[in-house]
Short mmCIF file of C-alpha atoms and ligand atoms in Angstrom, two decimals:
data_model
loop_
_atom_site.label_atom_id
_atom_site.label_comp_id
_atom_site.label_asym_id
_atom_site.label_seq_id
_atom_site.Cartn_x
_atom_site.Cartn_y
_atom_site.Cartn_z
CA UNK N 1061 157.23 -12.02 126.56
CA UNK N 1062 158.39 -8.70 128.86
CA UNK N 1063 161.64 -8.30 127.47
CA UNK N 1064 160.48 -8.09 123.18
CA UNK N 1065 158.13 -5.39 125.31
CA UNK N 1066 160.91 -3.55 126.37
CA UNK N 1067 162.60 -3.84 123.41
CA UNK N 1068 159.95 -2.89 121.59
CA UNK N 1069 159.28 0.21 123.52
CA UNK N 1070 162.70 1.17 123.05
CA UNK N 1071 163.01 1.19 119.30
CA UNK N 1072 159.93 3.30 118.91
CA UNK N 1073 161.48 5.72 121.58
CA UNK N 1074 164.74 5.97 119.46
CA UNK N 1075 161.92 6.26 115.88
CA UNK N 1076 160.45 9.51 117.99
CA UNK N 1077 163.94 10.88 118.42
CA UNK N 1078 164.51 10.05 115.58
CA UNK N 1079 161.73 11.46 113.80
CA UNK N 1080 161.02 15.26 115.11
CA UNK N 1081 163.51 17.60 117.37
CA UNK N 1082 160.98 16.35 120.26
CA UNK N 1083 159.46 19.94 121.21
CA UNK N 1084 155.74 20.16 121.98
CA UNK N 1085 155.92 22.59 119.11
CA UNK N 1086 157.65 22.71 115.78
CA UNK N 1087 157.03 26.52 114.46
CA UNK N 1088 159.23 27.32 110.77
CA UNK N 1089 158.89 29.35 107.82
CA UNK N 1090 158.41 32.30 109.90
CA UNK N 1091 158.02 35.53 107.46
CA UNK N 1092 156.85 39.07 106.47
CA UNK N 1093 156.07 40.62 103.45
CA UNK N 1094 158.55 44.00 102.67
CA UNK N 1095 156.21 47.06 103.09
CA UNK N 1096 156.56 50.74 102.87
CA UNK N 1097 156.90 53.13 105.76
CA UNK N 1098 153.70 55.05 104.56
CA UNK N 1099 151.97 51.13 105.08
CA UNK N 1100 151.22 51.39 108.90
CA UNK N 1101 150.39 47.35 108.99
CA UNK N 1102 151.95 44.37 108.26
CA UNK N 1103 151.41 40.55 108.82
CA UNK N 1104 153.57 37.03 109.95
CA UNK N 1105 153.29 34.01 108.31
CA UNK N 1106 154.14 30.31 109.40
CA UNK N 1107 153.62 26.62 109.69
CA UNK N 1108 152.66 25.44 113.44
CA UNK N 1109 153.25 21.98 113.96
CA UNK N 1110 151.95 20.30 117.09
CA UNK N 1111 153.63 17.14 118.26
CA UNK N 1112 151.56 16.06 121.65
CA UNK N 1113 148.44 13.68 121.87
CA UNK N 1114 146.52 16.76 123.10
CA UNK N 1115 145.23 19.48 120.51
CA UNK N 1116 146.92 23.11 121.67
CA UNK N 1117 146.16 27.22 120.64
CA UNK N 1118 147.81 30.15 119.78
CA UNK N 1119 146.41 32.62 121.78
CA UNK N 1120 148.45 35.34 121.46
CA UNK N 1121 151.39 37.08 119.93
CA UNK N 1122 154.22 39.96 120.06
CA UNK N 1123 156.99 41.50 119.02
CA UNK N 1124 159.38 44.68 119.20
CA UNK N 1125 158.39 44.98 115.61
CA UNK N 1126 154.60 45.99 116.54
CA UNK N 1127 153.01 48.46 118.83
CA UNK N 1128 150.41 45.64 118.96
CA UNK N 1129 149.77 42.35 117.46
CA UNK N 1130 146.61 40.36 117.11
CA UNK N 1131 145.85 36.50 115.64
CA UNK N 1132 143.66 37.65 112.10
CA UNK N 1133 142.05 35.50 109.74
CA UNK N 1134 141.26 36.95 106.35
CA UNK N 1135 137.98 35.43 104.47
CA UNK N 1136 135.45 36.30 101.87
CA UNK N 1137 132.26 36.44 102.07
CA UNK N 1138 130.24 36.47 99.25
CA UNK N 1139 133.17 37.05 97.03
CA UNK N 1140 133.83 40.70 99.02
CA UNK N 1141 137.17 40.08 101.55
CA UNK N 1142 137.57 41.12 105.42
CA UNK N 1143 139.43 40.69 108.00
CA UNK N 1144 139.20 40.23 111.56
CA UNK N 1145 140.24 38.75 114.83
CA UNK N 1146 139.44 35.02 115.78
CA UNK N 1147 137.77 34.14 118.71
CA UNK N 1148 138.92 33.84 122.12
CA UNK N 1149 140.52 30.55 121.34
CA UNK N 1150 142.72 31.65 119.39
CA UNK N 1151 144.53 29.38 116.33
CA UNK N 1152 143.80 25.45 116.86
CA UNK N 1153 147.28 24.01 116.34
CA UNK N 1154 145.20 19.93 116.73
CA UNK N 1155 146.97 17.41 117.96
CA UNK N 1156 149.43 15.72 115.79
CA UNK N 1157 148.37 18.26 113.34
CA UNK N 1158 149.91 21.55 111.36
CA UNK N 1159 147.91 24.64 111.07
CA UNK N 1160 149.42 27.31 108.04
CA UNK N 1161 149.32 30.83 108.87
CA UNK N 1162 149.37 32.19 105.05
CA UNK N 1163 148.42 35.09 102.28
CA UNK N 1164 144.67 35.33 102.49
CA UNK N 1165 143.89 33.62 105.35
CA UNK N 1166 145.16 33.53 109.42
CA UNK N 1167 147.87 35.66 110.15
CA UNK N 1168 149.37 37.78 112.51
CA UNK N 1169 148.60 41.61 112.23
CA UNK N 1170 151.64 43.27 112.86
CA UNK N 1171 150.04 46.50 114.23
CA UNK N 1172 151.47 50.22 113.73
CA UNK N 1173 155.01 48.69 112.27
CA UNK N 1174 157.61 49.97 114.86
CA UNK N 1175 160.43 48.96 112.21
CA UNK N 1176 161.50 49.21 109.05
CA UNK N 1177 159.69 45.96 106.58
CA UNK N 1178 163.08 45.42 104.82
CA UNK N 1179 163.73 41.28 102.80
CA UNK N 1180 165.96 40.51 105.25
CA UNK N 1181 165.18 42.42 107.45
CA UNK N 1182 164.90 39.51 110.98
CA UNK N 1183 162.24 40.47 113.72
CA UNK N 1184 161.59 38.70 116.81
CA UNK N 1185 158.23 37.60 116.99
CA UNK N 1186 157.19 35.72 120.68
CA UNK N 1187 154.21 33.63 120.64
CA UNK N 1188 151.90 32.38 123.25
CA UNK N 1189 150.50 28.62 123.76
CA UNK N 1190 148.08 27.41 125.67
CA UNK N 1191 150.36 24.58 126.73
CA UNK N 1192 153.21 24.76 124.74
CA UNK N 1193 153.72 28.12 126.56
CA UNK N 1194 156.24 30.77 125.01
CA UNK N 1195 158.13 30.49 121.89
CA UNK N 1196 160.22 32.79 120.83
CA UNK N 1197 161.05 32.90 116.99
CA UNK N 1198 162.21 34.71 114.33
CA UNK N 1199 160.04 36.28 110.88
CA UNK N 1200 162.62 36.73 108.53
CA UNK N 1201 161.29 39.62 105.55
CA UNK N 1202 161.08 38.14 102.18
CA UNK N 1203 158.66 38.66 99.25
CA UNK N 1204 156.98 35.35 99.45
CA UNK G 810 172.62 -15.05 49.80
CA UNK G 811 174.99 -14.24 52.14
CA UNK G 812 177.08 -11.79 49.70
CA UNK G 813 174.18 -9.56 49.43
CA UNK G 814 174.28 -8.90 53.04
CA UNK G 815 177.36 -8.56 53.97
CA UNK G 816 178.16 -4.63 53.02
CA UNK G 817 175.30 -3.80 55.54
CA UNK G 818 176.81 -6.45 57.39
CA UNK G 819 180.21 -4.61 57.41
CA UNK G 820 179.10 -1.36 57.77
CA UNK G 821 181.14 0.66 60.25
CA UNK G 822 178.86 1.40 64.04
CA UNK G 823 179.55 4.56 63.04
CA UNK G 824 176.93 5.47 59.90
CA UNK G 825 174.69 3.04 61.46
CA UNK G 826 174.22 5.61 64.09
CA UNK G 827 174.32 8.15 61.78
CA UNK G 828 171.05 7.02 59.52
CA UNK G 829 169.47 6.35 62.45
CA UNK G 830 170.13 10.70 63.63
CA UNK G 831 169.28 11.56 59.97
CA UNK G 832 165.75 9.70 60.40
CA UNK G 833 165.36 10.80 63.82
CA UNK G 834 165.84 14.85 62.74
CA UNK G 835 162.92 14.80 60.69
CA UNK G 836 160.66 13.80 62.78
CA UNK G 837 161.97 15.55 65.61
CA UNK G 838 161.42 19.25 64.22
CA UNK G 839 158.19 17.41 62.46
CA UNK G 840 156.84 17.02 66.09
CA UNK G 841 157.40 20.64 67.22
CA UNK G 842 155.83 21.96 64.43
CA UNK G 843 152.83 20.43 65.10
CA UNK G 844 152.92 20.98 69.36
CA UNK G 845 153.86 24.85 68.49
CA UNK G 846 150.59 24.68 66.08
CA UNK G 847 148.62 23.05 68.56
CA UNK G 848 149.57 25.02 71.20
CA UNK G 849 148.94 28.52 68.78
CA UNK G 850 145.62 27.06 68.18
CA UNK G 851 143.96 26.85 71.57
CA UNK G 852 142.48 29.87 73.32
CA UNK G 853 144.50 31.22 75.98
CA UNK G 854 142.58 30.47 79.15
CA UNK G 855 142.64 33.65 81.68
CA UNK G 856 143.76 33.08 85.02
CA UNK G 857 139.40 35.09 85.57
CA UNK G 858 136.22 35.49 84.80
CA UNK G 859 136.12 37.21 80.96
CA UNK G 860 133.23 39.89 80.93
CA UNK G 861 131.57 39.03 77.18
CA UNK G 862 130.31 41.16 75.00
CA UNK G 863 132.06 44.76 74.59
CA UNK G 864 131.45 46.41 78.51
CA UNK G 865 133.53 50.03 78.28
CA UNK G 866 135.34 51.44 81.24
CA UNK G 867 133.33 54.42 82.37
CA UNK G 868 136.20 56.94 82.97
CA UNK G 869 136.08 58.97 86.11
CA UNK G 870 138.37 61.39 87.75
CA UNK G 871 140.67 61.31 91.09
CA UNK G 872 143.64 62.46 92.98
CA UNK G 873 147.00 61.13 92.94
CA UNK G 874 149.63 63.54 94.79
CA UNK G 875 150.71 64.42 91.30
CA UNK G 876 147.29 66.22 90.63
CA UNK G 877 144.78 64.67 88.92
CA UNK G 878 144.15 61.47 87.33
CA UNK G 879 141.49 60.01 84.07
CA UNK G 880 142.02 56.88 83.68
CA UNK G 881 141.56 57.87 79.66
CA UNK G 882 144.89 59.56 80.30
CA UNK G 883 146.22 55.67 79.67
CA UNK G 884 143.63 54.86 76.30
CA UNK G 885 145.51 52.67 74.51
CA UNK G 886 146.71 50.74 77.57
CA UNK G 887 145.87 47.54 79.18
CA UNK G 888 144.69 49.07 83.26
CA UNK G 889 144.39 46.63 85.69
CA UNK G 890 142.72 48.58 88.20
CA UNK G 891 142.24 47.42 92.02
CA UNK G 892 139.97 48.86 94.99
CA UNK G 893 142.46 47.71 98.84
CA UNK G 894 143.52 50.47 101.76
CA UNK G 895 146.72 51.28 102.67
CA UNK G 896 145.75 49.80 106.26
CA UNK G 897 145.25 46.33 105.06
CA UNK G 898 148.00 43.97 106.02
CA UNK G 899 147.79 40.68 103.66
CA UNK G 900 144.94 40.81 100.93
CA UNK G 901 146.19 44.39 99.43
CA UNK G 902 150.24 43.90 99.32
CA UNK G 903 150.06 40.28 98.57
CA UNK G 904 147.80 41.70 95.04
CA UNK G 905 150.24 44.57 94.93
CA UNK G 906 152.95 41.99 95.02
CA UNK G 907 151.75 39.87 92.18
CA UNK G 908 151.19 42.98 89.84
CA UNK G 909 154.33 44.34 90.13
CA UNK G 910 156.01 40.46 89.52
CA UNK G 911 153.70 40.77 86.69
CA UNK G 912 154.16 43.82 84.87
CA UNK G 913 158.19 43.12 85.43
CA UNK G 914 158.08 39.91 83.80
CA UNK G 915 156.78 41.47 80.54
CA UNK G 916 159.21 42.91 77.90
CA UNK G 917 160.13 46.64 78.23
CA UNK G 918 157.15 47.28 75.64
CA UNK G 919 154.97 45.50 76.66
CA UNK G 920 155.32 46.64 80.81
CA UNK G 921 154.82 50.22 78.81
CA UNK G 922 151.31 49.47 78.00
CA UNK G 923 150.41 48.06 80.60
CA UNK G 924 149.07 50.49 83.60
CA UNK G 925 147.96 49.76 87.28
CA UNK G 926 145.51 52.14 89.20
CA UNK G 927 145.04 51.42 92.36
CA UNK G 928 142.35 53.43 94.32
CA UNK G 929 141.44 53.92 98.01
CA UNK G 930 138.53 52.85 99.61
CA UNK G 931 139.59 54.00 102.83
CA UNK G 932 140.16 57.37 101.88
CA UNK G 933 140.04 59.08 105.56
CA UNK G 934 143.55 57.36 106.13
CA UNK G 935 144.76 57.18 102.75
CA UNK G 936 145.70 60.37 102.03
CA UNK G 937 146.67 61.23 98.00
CA UNK G 938 150.27 60.94 99.21
CA UNK G 939 150.06 57.57 101.96
CA UNK G 940 148.58 55.60 98.53
CA UNK G 941 150.43 57.16 95.94
CA UNK G 942 154.02 56.38 98.17
CA UNK G 943 152.96 52.88 99.13
CA UNK G 944 151.89 51.83 95.31
CA UNK G 945 155.27 52.64 94.03
CA UNK G 946 156.91 50.82 96.54
CA UNK G 947 155.69 48.04 94.77
CA UNK G 948 156.35 49.52 91.27
CA UNK G 949 157.29 52.96 90.64
CA UNK G 950 155.48 52.43 87.38
CA UNK G 951 152.26 52.33 90.01
CA UNK G 952 149.50 54.92 90.48
CA UNK G 953 147.59 55.23 93.99
CA UNK G 954 144.42 57.49 93.91
CA UNK G 955 141.96 58.89 96.50
CA UNK G 956 139.01 61.92 96.50
CA UNK G 957 136.26 62.53 98.70
CA UNK G 958 133.56 59.92 100.43
CA UNK G 959 131.38 60.39 97.70
CA UNK G 960 134.38 60.59 94.83
CA UNK G 961 135.42 57.02 95.91
CA UNK G 962 131.98 55.68 96.16
CA UNK G 963 130.52 56.88 92.91
CA UNK G 964 133.74 55.47 91.21
CA UNK G 965 133.28 51.96 93.08
CA UNK G 966 130.07 51.65 91.90
CA UNK G 967 130.68 52.15 88.45
CA UNK G 968 132.87 49.55 88.60
CA UNK G 969 130.43 47.15 89.92
CA UNK G 970 132.75 47.10 93.68
CA UNK G 971 131.55 46.65 97.31
CA UNK G 972 133.23 47.54 100.45
CA UNK G 973 132.11 49.23 104.60
CA UNK G 974 133.83 49.84 106.44
CA UNK G 975 134.08 46.86 109.74
CA UNK G 976 134.60 46.25 113.31
CA UNK G 977 138.03 46.56 114.56
CA UNK G 978 140.26 46.37 117.60
CA UNK G 979 141.43 49.45 119.86
CA UNK G 980 144.58 48.44 118.21
CA UNK G 981 143.42 48.99 114.47
CA UNK G 982 140.11 50.73 114.74
CA UNK G 983 137.90 50.60 111.90
CA UNK G 984 138.54 47.80 109.47
CA UNK G 985 137.93 47.80 105.75
CA UNK G 986 135.52 44.86 103.75
CA UNK G 987 136.34 44.76 100.29
CA UNK G 988 135.17 43.43 97.40
CA UNK G 989 139.31 42.38 96.46
CA UNK G 990 139.43 41.82 92.56
CA UNK G 991 141.50 43.46 90.20
CA UNK G 992 139.71 44.24 86.97
CA UNK G 993 141.50 44.42 83.34
CA UNK G 994 141.10 46.79 80.83
CA UNK G 995 142.29 46.03 77.21
CA UNK G 996 143.39 48.42 75.24
CA UNK G 997 140.32 48.94 73.71
CA UNK G 998 138.84 50.59 76.92
CA UNK G 999 136.46 47.70 77.52
CA UNK G 1000 136.43 46.06 81.21
CA UNK G 1001 137.55 42.47 79.87
CA UNK G 1002 138.34 40.16 83.06
CA UNK G 1003 137.89 40.35 86.40
CA UNK G 1004 141.11 38.30 87.97
CA UNK G 1005 140.22 36.65 91.79
CA UNK G 1006 142.06 37.01 94.83
CA UNK G 1007 144.89 34.72 94.32
CA UNK G 1008 146.01 34.28 91.15
CA UNK G 1009 149.99 34.40 91.34
CA UNK G 1010 152.22 36.64 89.45
CA UNK G 1011 152.71 34.30 85.95
CA UNK G 1012 149.05 33.84 85.37
CA UNK G 1013 148.54 37.40 85.46
CA UNK G 1014 151.36 38.16 83.32
CA UNK G 1015 149.92 35.82 81.07
CA UNK G 1016 146.52 37.19 80.91
CA UNK G 1017 148.30 40.47 79.96
CA UNK G 1018 150.71 39.34 76.97
CA UNK G 1019 147.56 37.98 75.45
CA UNK G 1020 145.47 41.12 75.74
CA UNK G 1021 148.81 43.07 74.24
CA UNK G 1022 148.94 40.55 71.27
CU1 CU L 290 145.04 41.45 109.74
#
C-alpha cells in the first residue's frame, strides 16, 4: 500500500515538472504598441499565469521606459469609454489560473514615456506580486 | 453478351479518368458560379450599427497644424470621424491603428476616397501640432483637429459624442472619458455607420469597400 502511494506521488511530481517550468508566476507575451513621441503615454499588455494553489495579486509595475507606471483598466460605462487605476488590491491572478492584460481592458499604463516606442524595441518591466515578489520581464514593441 | 461489354472493359484507365474529369469540371464551374451569385445577393453585414434613412452629417470647421479644416473639404469621400485624445494609451491608438490598417488594405483608388478625421476632446493638452503629428504616425493621410473648448464641445454635440474629464492620479493628471465610436459618413455626406470600439481592421475595410461600391 505504502509503496503504491510513493510511486503515484513520484509520477505526479514528474508530470508537474513536465507540464510547467515550475515558477509560481509566469508572464508571457509582454508587448506594447508603437506610438509617436508626441503621445505622452503607452500601455503594456501580457498574460500572467499563477501556478500556485493560492490567488496572487499584481500590485505594482515599473520600467525605465516610463516616468511612472500604474495598473489600469479601460472600461465601457453606458457606451462611454473610460480608464482608471485598479483598486489598492491590484490585479488578481486566480489560484492555478490566468489573467490577461489586453487592449481595451487591464493594462500597465506607462506614464510619460522615456523612450521611443518603435516596433522591435524591447523594454525591461518590473512586476511586483503580493506573494511571488518581483518578476522581471521584457516588453516588445509591436503592432499587435 | 460478353462482347458488348468488351470495349468498355478494355478502355485504358487514363480514358476513364478523362471521362470522369470531363463530367466533373462543368459541375465544379456551375457550383462556383452559383456560390458567387449567392454571395453577391447576400446583403453586406456592417460591423457597426447602421443609421437608417438619410442623416446629413453636419459640417464643421476646426484647426489643424496645416490650417483650418472643414468636413466639407472632403465632400464625395467616405469620411471616418473619431473623437479621442493623444494622452490615451490604450483605446485611441488601437482604433487609429485598426483604421490605418483598414485603409492600407484598400486599393490605391479606394484609399484615396477615404479620409479619417481625428478630433481631440482634450484641447487643453492637444495643440494642433501635437494632434497632427500624432495622427500622421498612424497614417500620413489622416487629419487631426483641435479648437477651443467651445468649438470642440459644439462639434461633439452635433455628432452625439459625450466626453468629460475624469479624475486621474498625480502622475497622470485628469483622464478623459469619451464615446469611443468610429463614425462613418458615406460619399453622399450622410452619417451611415457607427462602429463600436474593438472592431478589427478587416471588418472596417470591408465596410469601407462596400460603401465605395
Ligand atoms: Cu491607462
